[in-house]
Amino acid sequence: MPSFRVETPQHCYSAIVERGIIGHAAQYLPTHTGKVFVVSTEDVWRHQGAALARGLTGIPHEVLYLPGGENRKRLAPLEQLAEEMVRRGGDRSSMVIAFGGGIVNDMAGFLAAIFMRGIPVLQVPTTLLAQVDAAIGGKTGVNLVSGKNLIGSFHQPLAVLIDPAVLETLPEREYRSGLYEVIKAGIIREPELFHFLTEHCEDVLNRTPDAIDRIIADSVRMKAEVVSTDEREGDLRRILNFGHTFGHALEAETGYTRFLHGEAVEWGMRAAVYLSELTGHLSAEDSVEILETLQLYGPIPPLDGIPAGNLFARLVHDKKTLQGKVHFVLAVRIGEVTVVSGIDEKLVLEAIRSALV
Ligand code: GLY
């Protein structure tokens, strides 16, 4: 099974895609590590904990729980966990294993980044969304009331262990939420992946192992390449935000409870496609093809009663907004995007309205 190198100035590591790798987690711990803290949620640990516990046979470890849910992705639970780590003898030689979906990867990664000014983290993602995106690339953080991921840090992991077998028990809605990030990977840089998703929708939705392994490997390779080129989102990494600026506004506007992250990104990608077409960056033909592919993997929950004006106002608070200028990632063709700012506000509102229908 494939392994992809992520090479950043901070740290170089592998993102390994391998069925059953969770059962060998101990191999990826540093030889002289101190206390090992597994940070998970009660739900993930109930369903997948036995596999990781087997993988850590002979390695003493403590399991700590985060509350789960995007609306509880806040600083307060991390302070409680840090206190608990100190109570249980955690020190600068300790390490964290982040075991869960994207929220756990972000929060546990941030906990590792700030505990005693930084301890190592091993990322073990258990949802598709986390496997293809959140766990790779070192972005960690929590939400503020004013917006998503507004506190955080770059903290690259020791390694990312991606076990596609854990997806067999993932709830359907969570699985599809992750598929939207895979579609994003196709739109921004992987046209072959995009066409695979269009042509093999049934295999992908039925979680056929060959199809799952392929879409994960392609997405992870792409993400590893992008992060290795630009760790801190100064340039190329911005393309990974396709659909996210709009999507974050939708999540914040609906209190982080109505849409899963991937679902908000699905909506955000539709808004971005409309805007790409309205601004003359994308042909009508490619626009239709993208929208139809998104539809194959839909629908997301209803968008009723969400005012376009409120979403528009929230774009300004996104952390991708620089000196008051919102930067949009727009599609140029399937497999290529560009970053544009200074777009006429009327067009942005029109794109938001079209995507809300
Ligand atoms: N999820 C976008 C990034 O990692 O840059």
PDB file of N, CA and C in Angstrom, residues 172-271:
ATOM      1  N   GLU A 172     -23.175   6.538   6.999  1.00  0.00           N
ATOM      2  CA  GLU A 172     -23.312   6.980   5.606  1.00  0.00           C
ATOM      3  C   GLU A 172     -23.103   8.498   5.444  1.00  0.00           C
ATOM      4  N   ARG A 173     -23.700   9.264   6.351  1.00  0.00           N
ATOM      5  CA  ARG A 173     -23.616  10.724   6.209  1.00  0.00           C
ATOM      6  C   ARG A 173     -22.171  11.209   6.375  1.00  0.00           C
ATOM      7  N   GLU A 174     -21.461  10.615   7.332  1.00  0.00           N
ATOM      8  CA  GLU A 174     -20.048  10.974   7.560  1.00  0.00           C
ATOM      9  C   GLU A 174     -19.206  10.593   6.343  1.00  0.00           C
ATOM     10  N   TYR A 175     -19.517   9.427   5.786  1.00  0.00           N
ATOM     11  CA  TYR A 175     -18.745   8.949   4.633  1.00  0.00           C
ATOM     12  C   TYR A 175     -18.912   9.918   3.463  1.00  0.00           C
ATOM     13  N   ARG A 176     -20.180  10.277   3.205  1.00  0.00           N
ATOM     14  CA  ARG A 176     -20.403  11.182   2.061  1.00  0.00           C
ATOM     15  C   ARG A 176     -19.791  12.557   2.326  1.00  0.00           C
ATOM     16  N   SER A 177     -19.796  12.968   3.578  1.00  0.00           N
ATOM     17  CA  SER A 177     -19.174  14.253   3.920  1.00  0.00           C
ATOM     18  C   SER A 177     -17.692  14.247   3.513  1.00  0.00           C
ATOM     19  N   GLY A 178     -17.046  13.104   3.718  1.00  0.00           N
ATOM     20  CA  GLY A 178     -15.634  12.980   3.315  1.00  0.00           C
ATOM     21  C   GLY A 178     -15.477  12.939   1.805  1.00  0.00           C
ATOM     22  N   LEU A 179     -16.459  12.338   1.135  1.00  0.00           N
ATOM     23  CA  LEU A 179     -16.355  12.247  -0.334  1.00  0.00           C
ATOM     24  C   LEU A 179     -16.324  13.624  -0.987  1.00  0.00           C
ATOM     25  N   TYR A 180     -16.955  14.608  -0.343  1.00  0.00           N
ATOM     26  CA  TYR A 180     -16.918  15.958  -0.934  1.00  0.00           C
ATOM     27  C   TYR A 180     -15.482  16.504  -0.944  1.00  0.00           C
ATOM     28  N   GLU A 181     -14.698  16.152   0.066  1.00  0.00           N
ATOM     29  CA  GLU A 181     -13.286  16.594   0.055  1.00  0.00           C
ATOM     30  C   GLU A 181     -12.514  15.859  -1.046  1.00  0.00           C
ATOM     31  N   VAL A 182     -12.910  14.618  -1.332  1.00  0.00           N
ATOM     32  CA  VAL A 182     -12.249  13.875  -2.411  1.00  0.00           C
ATOM     33  C   VAL A 182     -12.601  14.532  -3.759  1.00  0.00           C
ATOM     34  N   ILE A 183     -13.876  14.902  -3.909  1.00  0.00           N
ATOM     35  CA  ILE A 183     -14.278  15.591  -5.147  1.00  0.00           C
ATOM     36  C   ILE A 183     -13.487  16.894  -5.280  1.00  0.00           C
ATOM     37  N   LYS A 184     -13.310  17.586  -4.150  1.00  0.00           N
ATOM     38  CA  LYS A 184     -12.508  18.822  -4.171  1.00  0.00           C
ATOM     39  C   LYS A 184     -11.106  18.547  -4.700  1.00  0.00           C
ATOM     40  N   ALA A 185     -10.513  17.466  -4.213  1.00  0.00           N
ATOM     41  CA  ALA A 185      -9.150  17.121  -4.668  1.00  0.00           C
ATOM     42  C   ALA A 185      -9.139  16.964  -6.189  1.00  0.00           C
ATOM     43  N   GLY A 186     -10.175  16.330  -6.724  1.00  0.00           N
ATOM     44  CA  GLY A 186     -10.272  16.143  -8.170  1.00  0.00           C
ATOM     45  C   GLY A 186     -10.395  17.465  -8.905  1.00  0.00           C
ATOM     46  N   ILE A 187     -11.261  18.327  -8.398  1.00  0.00           N
ATOM     47  CA  ILE A 187     -11.505  19.607  -9.094  1.00  0.00           C
ATOM     48  C   ILE A 187     -10.247  20.469  -9.106  1.00  0.00           C
ATOM     49  N   ILE A 188      -9.529  20.504  -7.971  1.00  0.00           N
ATOM     50  CA  ILE A 188      -8.428  21.475  -7.898  1.00  0.00           C
ATOM     51  C   ILE A 188      -7.148  21.005  -8.587  1.00  0.00           C
ATOM     52  N   ARG A 189      -6.923  19.640  -8.657  1.00  0.00           N
ATOM     53  CA  ARG A 189      -5.601  19.232  -9.160  1.00  0.00           C
ATOM     54  C   ARG A 189      -5.542  17.836  -9.761  1.00  0.00           C
ATOM     55  N   GLU A 190      -6.645  17.080  -9.677  1.00  0.00           N
ATOM     56  CA  GLU A 190      -6.584  15.672 -10.067  1.00  0.00           C
ATOM     57  C   GLU A 190      -7.728  15.327 -11.022  1.00  0.00           C
ATOM     58  N   PRO A 191      -7.635  15.744 -12.290  1.00  0.00           N
ATOM     59  CA  PRO A 191      -8.762  15.489 -13.196  1.00  0.00           C
ATOM     60  C   PRO A 191      -9.102  13.999 -13.339  1.00  0.00           C
ATOM     61  N   GLU A 192      -8.075  13.131 -13.291  1.00  0.00           N
ATOM     62  CA  GLU A 192      -8.376  11.688 -13.430  1.00  0.00           C
ATOM     63  C   GLU A 192      -9.200  11.186 -12.243  1.00  0.00           C
ATOM     64  N   LEU A 193      -8.859  11.684 -11.074  1.00  0.00           N
ATOM     65  CA  LEU A 193      -9.636  11.312  -9.880  1.00  0.00           C
ATOM     66  C   LEU A 193     -11.075  11.806 -10.044  1.00  0.00           C
ATOM     67  N   PHE A 194     -11.217  13.046 -10.512  1.00  0.00           N
ATOM     68  CA  PHE A 194     -12.561  13.599 -10.706  1.00  0.00           C
ATOM     69  C   PHE A 194     -13.375  12.708 -11.650  1.00  0.00           C
ATOM     70  N   HIS A 195     -12.780  12.304 -12.775  1.00  0.00           N
ATOM     71  CA  HIS A 195     -13.528  11.490 -13.733  1.00  0.00           C
ATOM     72  C   HIS A 195     -13.799  10.090 -13.173  1.00  0.00           C
ATOM     73  N   PHE A 196     -12.879   9.578 -12.369  1.00  0.00           N
ATOM     74  CA  PHE A 196     -13.118   8.289 -11.712  1.00  0.00           C
ATOM     75  C   PHE A 196     -14.371   8.400 -10.823  1.00  0.00           C
ATOM     76  N   LEU A 197     -14.465   9.507 -10.088  1.00  0.00           N
ATOM     77  CA  LEU A 197     -15.615   9.698  -9.193  1.00  0.00           C
ATOM     78  C   LEU A 197     -16.922   9.794  -9.976  1.00  0.00           C
ATOM     79  N   THR A 198     -16.853  10.397 -11.161  1.00  0.00           N
ATOM     80  CA  THR A 198     -18.057  10.522 -11.995  1.00  0.00           C
ATOM     81  C   THR A 198     -18.449   9.155 -12.543  1.00  0.00           C
ATOM     82  N   GLU A 199     -17.436   8.390 -12.984  1.00  0.00           N
ATOM     83  CA  GLU A 199     -17.726   7.133 -13.686  1.00  0.00           C
ATOM     84  C   GLU A 199     -17.956   5.949 -12.739  1.00  0.00           C
ATOM     85  N   HIS A 200     -17.442   6.031 -11.523  1.00  0.00           N
ATOM     86  CA  HIS A 200     -17.542   4.871 -10.613  1.00  0.00           C
ATOM     87  C   HIS A 200     -18.283   5.229  -9.330  1.00  0.00           C
ATOM     88  N   CYS A 201     -19.296   6.071  -9.495  1.00  0.00           N
ATOM     89  CA  CYS A 201     -20.047   6.563  -8.331  1.00  0.00           C
ATOM     90  C   CYS A 201     -20.599   5.413  -7.478  1.00  0.00           C
ATOM     91  N   GLU A 202     -21.133   4.391  -8.159  1.00  0.00           N
ATOM     92  CA  GLU A 202     -21.751   3.290  -7.417  1.00  0.00           C
ATOM     93  C   GLU A 202     -20.704   2.546  -6.554  1.00  0.00           C
ATOM     94  N   ASP A 203     -19.553   2.241  -7.167  1.00  0.00           N
ATOM     95  CA  ASP A 203     -18.486   1.549  -6.420  1.00  0.00           C
ATOM     96  C   ASP A 203     -18.041   2.392  -5.224  1.00  0.00           C
ATOM     97  N   VAL A 204     -17.922   3.696  -5.472  1.00  0.00           N
ATOM     98  CA  VAL A 204     -17.442   4.574  -4.402  1.00  0.00           C
ATOM     99  C   VAL A 204     -18.480   4.618  -3.283  1.00  0.00           C
ATOM    100  N   LEU A 205     -19.766   4.807  -3.647  1.00  0.00           N
ATOM    101  CA  LEU A 205     -20.806   4.894  -2.613  1.00  0.00           C
ATOM    102  C   LEU A 205     -20.994   3.557  -1.897  1.00  0.00           C
ATOM    103  N   ASN A 206     -20.757   2.457  -2.611  1.00  0.00           N
ATOM    104  CA  ASN A 206     -20.869   1.130  -1.974  1.00  0.00           C
ATOM    105  C   ASN A 206     -19.612   0.738  -1.202  1.00  0.00           C
ATOM    106  N   ARG A 207     -18.652   1.620  -1.190  1.00  0.00           N
ATOM    107  CA  ARG A 207     -17.385   1.420  -0.448  1.00  0.00           C
ATOM    108  C   ARG A 207     -16.639   0.170  -0.905  1.00  0.00           C
ATOM    109  N   THR A 208     -16.614  -0.067  -2.198  1.00  0.00           N
ATOM    110  CA  THR A 208     -15.821  -1.175  -2.740  1.00  0.00           C
ATOM    111  C   THR A 208     -14.355  -0.917  -2.381  1.00  0.00           C
ATOM    112  N   PRO A 209     -13.676  -1.889  -1.754  1.00  0.00           N
ATOM    113  CA  PRO A 209     -12.302  -1.617  -1.275  1.00  0.00           C
ATOM    114  C   PRO A 209     -11.378  -1.023  -2.338  1.00  0.00           C
ATOM    115  N   ASP A 210     -11.401  -1.561  -3.570  1.00  0.00           N
ATOM    116  CA  ASP A 210     -10.496  -1.022  -4.604  1.00  0.00           C
ATOM    117  C   ASP A 210     -10.764   0.457  -4.869  1.00  0.00           C
ATOM    118  N   ALA A 211     -12.061   0.789  -4.928  1.00  0.00           N
ATOM    119  CA  ALA A 211     -12.428   2.182  -5.217  1.00  0.00           C
ATOM    120  C   ALA A 211     -12.014   3.079  -4.057  1.00  0.00           C
ATOM    121  N   ILE A 212     -12.293   2.644  -2.850  1.00  0.00           N
ATOM    122  CA  ILE A 212     -11.930   3.472  -1.672  1.00  0.00           C
ATOM    123  C   ILE A 212     -10.416   3.669  -1.608  1.00  0.00           C
ATOM    124  N   ASP A 213      -9.678   2.572  -1.777  1.00  0.00           N
ATOM    125  CA  ASP A 213      -8.217   2.678  -1.660  1.00  0.00           C
ATOM    126  C   ASP A 213      -7.667   3.641  -2.704  1.00  0.00           C
ATOM    127  N   ARG A 214      -8.240   3.590  -3.893  1.00  0.00           N
ATOM    128  CA  ARG A 214      -7.749   4.463  -4.962  1.00  0.00           C
ATOM    129  C   ARG A 214      -8.039   5.939  -4.674  1.00  0.00           C
ATOM    130  N   ILE A 215      -9.284   6.229  -4.280  1.00  0.00           N
ATOM    131  CA  ILE A 215      -9.608   7.655  -4.082  1.00  0.00           C
ATOM    132  C   ILE A 215      -8.847   8.226  -2.887  1.00  0.00           C
ATOM    133  N   ILE A 216      -8.611   7.390  -1.878  1.00  0.00           N
ATOM    134  CA  ILE A 216      -7.838   7.887  -0.724  1.00  0.00           C
ATOM    135  C   ILE A 216      -6.388   8.139  -1.149  1.00  0.00           C
ATOM    136  N   ALA A 217      -5.796   7.167  -1.834  1.00  0.00           N
ATOM    137  CA  ALA A 217      -4.380   7.314  -2.219  1.00  0.00           C
ATOM    138  C   ALA A 217      -4.182   8.550  -3.107  1.00  0.00           C
ATOM    139  N   ASP A 218      -5.079   8.749  -4.073  1.00  0.00           N
ATOM    140  CA  ASP A 218      -4.939   9.919  -4.961  1.00  0.00           C
ATOM    141  C   ASP A 218      -5.051  11.227  -4.168  1.00  0.00           C
ATOM    142  N   SER A 219      -6.007  11.261  -3.250  1.00  0.00           N
ATOM    143  CA  SER A 219      -6.218  12.502  -2.483  1.00  0.00           C
ATOM    144  C   SER A 219      -5.031  12.767  -1.560  1.00  0.00           C
ATOM    145  N   VAL A 220      -4.527  11.712  -0.922  1.00  0.00           N
ATOM    146  CA  VAL A 220      -3.410  11.883   0.016  1.00  0.00           C
ATOM    147  C   VAL A 220      -2.146  12.297  -0.739  1.00  0.00           C
ATOM    148  N   ARG A 221      -1.919  11.690  -1.907  1.00  0.00           N
ATOM    149  CA  ARG A 221      -0.738  12.065  -2.708  1.00  0.00           C
ATOM    150  C   ARG A 221      -0.812  13.546  -3.063  1.00  0.00           C
ATOM    151  N   MET A 222      -1.997  13.959  -3.525  1.00  0.00           N
ATOM    152  CA  MET A 222      -2.162  15.363  -3.917  1.00  0.00           C
ATOM    153  C   MET A 222      -1.895  16.279  -2.716  1.00  0.00           C
ATOM    154  N   LYS A 223      -2.490  15.933  -1.559  1.00  0.00           N
ATOM    155  CA  LYS A 223      -2.324  16.818  -0.399  1.00  0.00           C
ATOM    156  C   LYS A 223      -0.857  16.855   0.040  1.00  0.00           C
ATOM    157  N   ALA A 224      -0.192  15.691   0.017  1.00  0.00           N
ATOM    158  CA  ALA A 224       1.220  15.640   0.411  1.00  0.00           C
ATOM    159  C   ALA A 224       2.060  16.527  -0.519  1.00  0.00           C
ATOM    160  N   GLU A 225       1.767  16.481  -1.810  1.00  0.00           N
ATOM    161  CA  GLU A 225       2.525  17.312  -2.773  1.00  0.00           C
ATOM    162  C   GLU A 225       2.319  18.802  -2.497  1.00  0.00           C
ATOM    163  N   VAL A 226       1.056  19.171  -2.264  1.00  0.00           N
ATOM    164  CA  VAL A 226       0.744  20.597  -2.067  1.00  0.00           C
ATOM    165  C   VAL A 226       1.397  21.109  -0.784  1.00  0.00           C
ATOM    166  N   VAL A 227       1.245  20.355   0.309  1.00  0.00           N
ATOM    167  CA  VAL A 227       1.800  20.809   1.587  1.00  0.00           C
ATOM    168  C   VAL A 227       3.332  20.844   1.521  1.00  0.00           C
ATOM    169  N   SER A 228       3.922  19.907   0.796  1.00  0.00           N
ATOM    170  CA  SER A 228       5.392  19.885   0.670  1.00  0.00           C
ATOM    171  C   SER A 228       5.888  21.106  -0.109  1.00  0.00           C
ATOM    172  N   THR A 229       5.046  21.643  -0.973  1.00  0.00           N
ATOM    173  CA  THR A 229       5.429  22.839  -1.730  1.00  0.00           C
ATOM    174  C   THR A 229       5.218  24.102  -0.901  1.00  0.00           C
ATOM    175  N   ASP A 230       4.183  24.098  -0.075  1.00  0.00           N
ATOM    176  CA  ASP A 230       3.803  25.322   0.637  1.00  0.00           C
ATOM    177  C   ASP A 230       3.164  24.955   1.968  1.00  0.00           C
ATOM    178  N   GLU A 231       3.997  24.842   3.024  1.00  0.00           N
ATOM    179  CA  GLU A 231       3.460  24.408   4.324  1.00  0.00           C
ATOM    180  C   GLU A 231       2.470  25.411   4.902  1.00  0.00           C
ATOM    181  N   ARG A 232       2.774  26.710   4.783  1.00  0.00           N
ATOM    182  CA  ARG A 232       2.060  27.728   5.564  1.00  0.00           C
ATOM    183  C   ARG A 232       0.978  28.486   4.801  1.00  0.00           C
ATOM    184  N   GLU A 233       0.567  27.947   3.674  1.00  0.00           N
ATOM    185  CA  GLU A 233      -0.514  28.549   2.898  1.00  0.00           C
ATOM    186  C   GLU A 233      -0.180  29.956   2.409  1.00  0.00           C
ATOM    187  N   GLY A 234       1.080  30.147   2.049  1.00  0.00           N
ATOM    188  CA  GLY A 234       1.459  31.437   1.489  1.00  0.00           C
ATOM    189  C   GLY A 234       1.097  31.486   0.021  1.00  0.00           C
ATOM    190  N   ASP A 235       0.962  30.307  -0.606  1.00  0.00           N
ATOM    191  CA  ASP A 235       0.792  30.294  -2.051  1.00  0.00           C
ATOM    192  C   ASP A 235      -0.065  29.091  -2.471  1.00  0.00           C
ATOM    193  N   LEU A 236       0.623  28.019  -2.946  1.00  0.00           N
ATOM    194  CA  LEU A 236      -0.119  26.893  -3.529  1.00  0.00           C
ATOM    195  C   LEU A 236      -1.159  26.289  -2.590  1.00  0.00           C
ATOM    196  N   ARG A 237      -0.833  26.203  -1.284  1.00  0.00           N
ATOM    197  CA  ARG A 237      -1.760  25.528  -0.360  1.00  0.00           C
ATOM    198  C   ARG A 237      -3.139  26.175  -0.340  1.00  0.00           C
ATOM    199  N   ARG A 238      -3.204  27.429  -0.770  1.00  0.00           N
ATOM    200  CA  ARG A 238      -4.513  28.102  -0.773  1.00  0.00           C
ATOM    201  C   ARG A 238      -5.530  27.380  -1.652  1.00  0.00           C
ATOM    202  N   ILE A 239      -5.048  26.625  -2.639  1.00  0.00           N
ATOM    203  CA  ILE A 239      -6.002  25.949  -3.524  1.00  0.00           C
ATOM    204  C   ILE A 239      -6.840  24.911  -2.770  1.00  0.00           C
ATOM    205  N   LEU A 240      -6.299  24.431  -1.631  1.00  0.00           N
ATOM    206  CA  LEU A 240      -7.045  23.433  -0.848  1.00  0.00           C
ATOM    207  C   LEU A 240      -8.314  24.033  -0.243  1.00  0.00           C
ATOM    208  N   ASN A 241      -8.395  25.367  -0.259  1.00  0.00           N
ATOM    209  CA  ASN A 241      -9.566  26.024   0.319  1.00  0.00           C
ATOM    210  C   ASN A 241     -10.717  26.170  -0.665  1.00  0.00           C
ATOM    211  N   PHE A 242     -10.625  25.516  -1.806  1.00  0.00           N
ATOM    212  CA  PHE A 242     -11.722  25.596  -2.773  1.00  0.00           C
ATOM    213  C   PHE A 242     -13.034  25.179  -2.074  1.00  0.00           C
ATOM    214  N   GLY A 243     -14.015  26.078  -2.087  1.00  0.00           N
ATOM    215  CA  GLY A 243     -15.313  25.796  -1.448  1.00  0.00           C
ATOM    216  C   GLY A 243     -15.332  26.050   0.049  1.00  0.00           C
ATOM    217  N   HIS A 244     -14.149  26.269   0.641  1.00  0.00           N
ATOM    218  CA  HIS A 244     -14.092  26.375   2.102  1.00  0.00           C
ATOM    219  C   HIS A 244     -14.470  27.761   2.624  1.00  0.00           C
ATOM    220  N   THR A 245     -14.113  28.810   1.881  1.00  0.00           N
ATOM    221  CA  THR A 245     -14.439  30.160   2.374  1.00  0.00           C
ATOM    222  C   THR A 245     -15.956  30.287   2.502  1.00  0.00           C
ATOM    223  N   PHE A 246     -16.668  29.872   1.453  1.00  0.00           N
ATOM    224  CA  PHE A 246     -18.137  29.877   1.516  1.00  0.00           C
ATOM    225  C   PHE A 246     -18.622  28.871   2.567  1.00  0.00           C
ATOM    226  N   GLY A 247     -18.022  27.697   2.577  1.00  0.00           N
ATOM    227  CA  GLY A 247     -18.459  26.626   3.481  1.00  0.00           C
ATOM    228  C   GLY A 247     -18.314  27.021   4.950  1.00  0.00           C
ATOM    229  N   HIS A 248     -17.202  27.679   5.282  1.00  0.00           N
ATOM    230  CA  HIS A 248     -17.010  28.109   6.671  1.00  0.00           C
ATOM    231  C   HIS A 248     -18.089  29.111   7.070  1.00  0.00           C
ATOM    232  N   ALA A 249     -18.465  29.985   6.140  1.00  0.00           N
ATOM    233  CA  ALA A 249     -19.519  30.971   6.436  1.00  0.00           C
ATOM    234  C   ALA A 249     -20.830  30.235   6.748  1.00  0.00           C
ATOM    235  N   LEU A 250     -21.112  29.189   5.991  1.00  0.00           N
ATOM    236  CA  LEU A 250     -22.349  28.430   6.206  1.00  0.00           C
ATOM    237  C   LEU A 250     -22.308  27.722   7.574  1.00  0.00           C
ATOM    238  N   GLU A 251     -21.164  27.144   7.902  1.00  0.00           N
ATOM    239  CA  GLU A 251     -21.054  26.463   9.196  1.00  0.00           C
ATOM    240  C   GLU A 251     -21.249  27.448  10.345  1.00  0.00           C
ATOM    241  N   ALA A 252     -20.582  28.608  10.260  1.00  0.00           N
ATOM    242  CA  ALA A 252     -20.674  29.593  11.341  1.00  0.00           C
ATOM    243  C   ALA A 252     -22.114  30.123  11.433  1.00  0.00           C
ATOM    244  N   GLU A 253     -22.723  30.405  10.303  1.00  0.00           N
ATOM    245  CA  GLU A 253     -24.070  30.968  10.278  1.00  0.00           C
ATOM    246  C   GLU A 253     -25.097  30.006  10.879  1.00  0.00           C
ATOM    247  N   THR A 254     -24.858  28.706  10.758  1.00  0.00           N
ATOM    248  CA  THR A 254     -25.826  27.717  11.264  1.00  0.00           C
ATOM    249  C   THR A 254     -25.345  27.094  12.582  1.00  0.00           C
ATOM    250  N   GLY A 255     -24.440  27.782  13.258  1.00  0.00           N
ATOM    251  CA  GLY A 255     -24.041  27.368  14.615  1.00  0.00           C
ATOM    252  C   GLY A 255     -23.265  26.066  14.654  1.00  0.00           C
ATOM    253  N   TYR A 256     -22.653  25.669  13.564  1.00  0.00           N
ATOM    254  CA  TYR A 256     -21.829  24.449  13.484  1.00  0.00           C
ATOM    255  C   TYR A 256     -22.618  23.170  13.798  1.00  0.00           C
ATOM    256  N   THR A 257     -23.947  23.222  13.710  1.00  0.00           N
ATOM    257  CA  THR A 257     -24.706  22.030  14.096  1.00  0.00           C
ATOM    258  C   THR A 257     -25.518  21.442  12.941  1.00  0.00           C
ATOM    259  N   ARG A 258     -25.824  22.265  11.937  1.00  0.00           N
ATOM    260  CA  ARG A 258     -26.761  21.780  10.912  1.00  0.00           C
ATOM    261  C   ARG A 258     -26.067  20.995   9.804  1.00  0.00           C
ATOM    262  N   PHE A 259     -24.826  21.353   9.520  1.00  0.00           N
ATOM    263  CA  PHE A 259     -24.087  20.714   8.409  1.00  0.00           C
ATOM    264  C   PHE A 259     -22.776  20.133   8.924  1.00  0.00           C
ATOM    265  N   LEU A 260     -22.432  18.958   8.423  1.00  0.00           N
ATOM    266  CA  LEU A 260     -21.080  18.450   8.668  1.00  0.00           C
ATOM    267  C   LEU A 260     -20.123  19.284   7.825  1.00  0.00           C
ATOM    268  N   HIS A 261     -18.844  19.283   8.191  1.00  0.00           N
ATOM    269  CA  HIS A 261     -17.888  20.131   7.474  1.00  0.00           C
ATOM    270  C   HIS A 261     -17.908  19.856   5.958  1.00  0.00           C
ATOM    271  N   GLY A 262     -17.867  18.584   5.591  1.00  0.00           N
ATOM    272  CA  GLY A 262     -17.845  18.240   4.165  1.00  0.00           C
ATOM    273  C   GLY A 262     -19.110  18.705   3.450  1.00  0.00           C
ATOM    274  N   GLU A 263     -20.239  18.643   4.159  1.00  0.00           N
ATOM    275  CA  GLU A 263     -21.495  19.099   3.547  1.00  0.00           C
ATOM    276  C   GLU A 263     -21.446  20.606   3.287  1.00  0.00           C
ATOM    277  N   ALA A 264     -20.907  21.343   4.255  1.00  0.00           N
ATOM    278  CA  ALA A 264     -20.773  22.797   4.061  1.00  0.00           C
ATOM    279  C   ALA A 264     -19.827  23.077   2.890  1.00  0.00           C
ATOM    280  N   VAL A 265     -18.794  22.258   2.760  1.00  0.00           N
ATOM    281  CA  VAL A 265     -17.849  22.428   1.646  1.00  0.00           C
ATOM    282  C   VAL A 265     -18.543  22.100   0.314  1.00  0.00           C
ATOM    283  N   GLU A 266     -19.427  21.111   0.320  1.00  0.00           N
ATOM    284  CA  GLU A 266     -20.180  20.798  -0.907  1.00  0.00           C
ATOM    285  C   GLU A 266     -20.949  22.028  -1.356  1.00  0.00           C
ATOM    286  N   TRP A 267     -21.638  22.657  -0.399  1.00  0.00           N
ATOM    287  CA  TRP A 267     -22.387  23.866  -0.740  1.00  0.00           C
ATOM    288  C   TRP A 267     -21.407  24.964  -1.206  1.00  0.00           C
ATOM    289  N   GLY A 268     -20.307  25.079  -0.467  1.00  0.00           N
ATOM    290  CA  GLY A 268     -19.311  26.103  -0.798  1.00  0.00           C
ATOM    291  C   GLY A 268     -18.719  25.894  -2.182  1.00  0.00           C
ATOM    292  N   MET A 269     -18.552  24.624  -2.581  1.00  0.00           N
ATOM    293  CA  MET A 269     -17.997  24.365  -3.917  1.00  0.00           C
ATOM    294  C   MET A 269     -19.010  24.775  -4.988  1.00  0.00           C
ATOM    295  N   ARG A 270     -20.310  24.548  -4.682  1.00  0.00           N
ATOM    296  CA  ARG A 270     -21.303  24.975  -5.682  1.00  0.00           C
ATOM    297  C   ARG A 270     -21.277  26.501  -5.830  1.00  0.00           C
ATOM    298  N   ALA A 271     -21.185  27.208  -4.690  1.00  0.00           N
ATOM    299  CA  ALA A 271     -21.100  28.676  -4.754  1.00  0.00           C
ATOM    300  C   ALA A 271     -19.849  29.091  -5.537  1.00  0.00           C
TER     301      ALA A 271
END
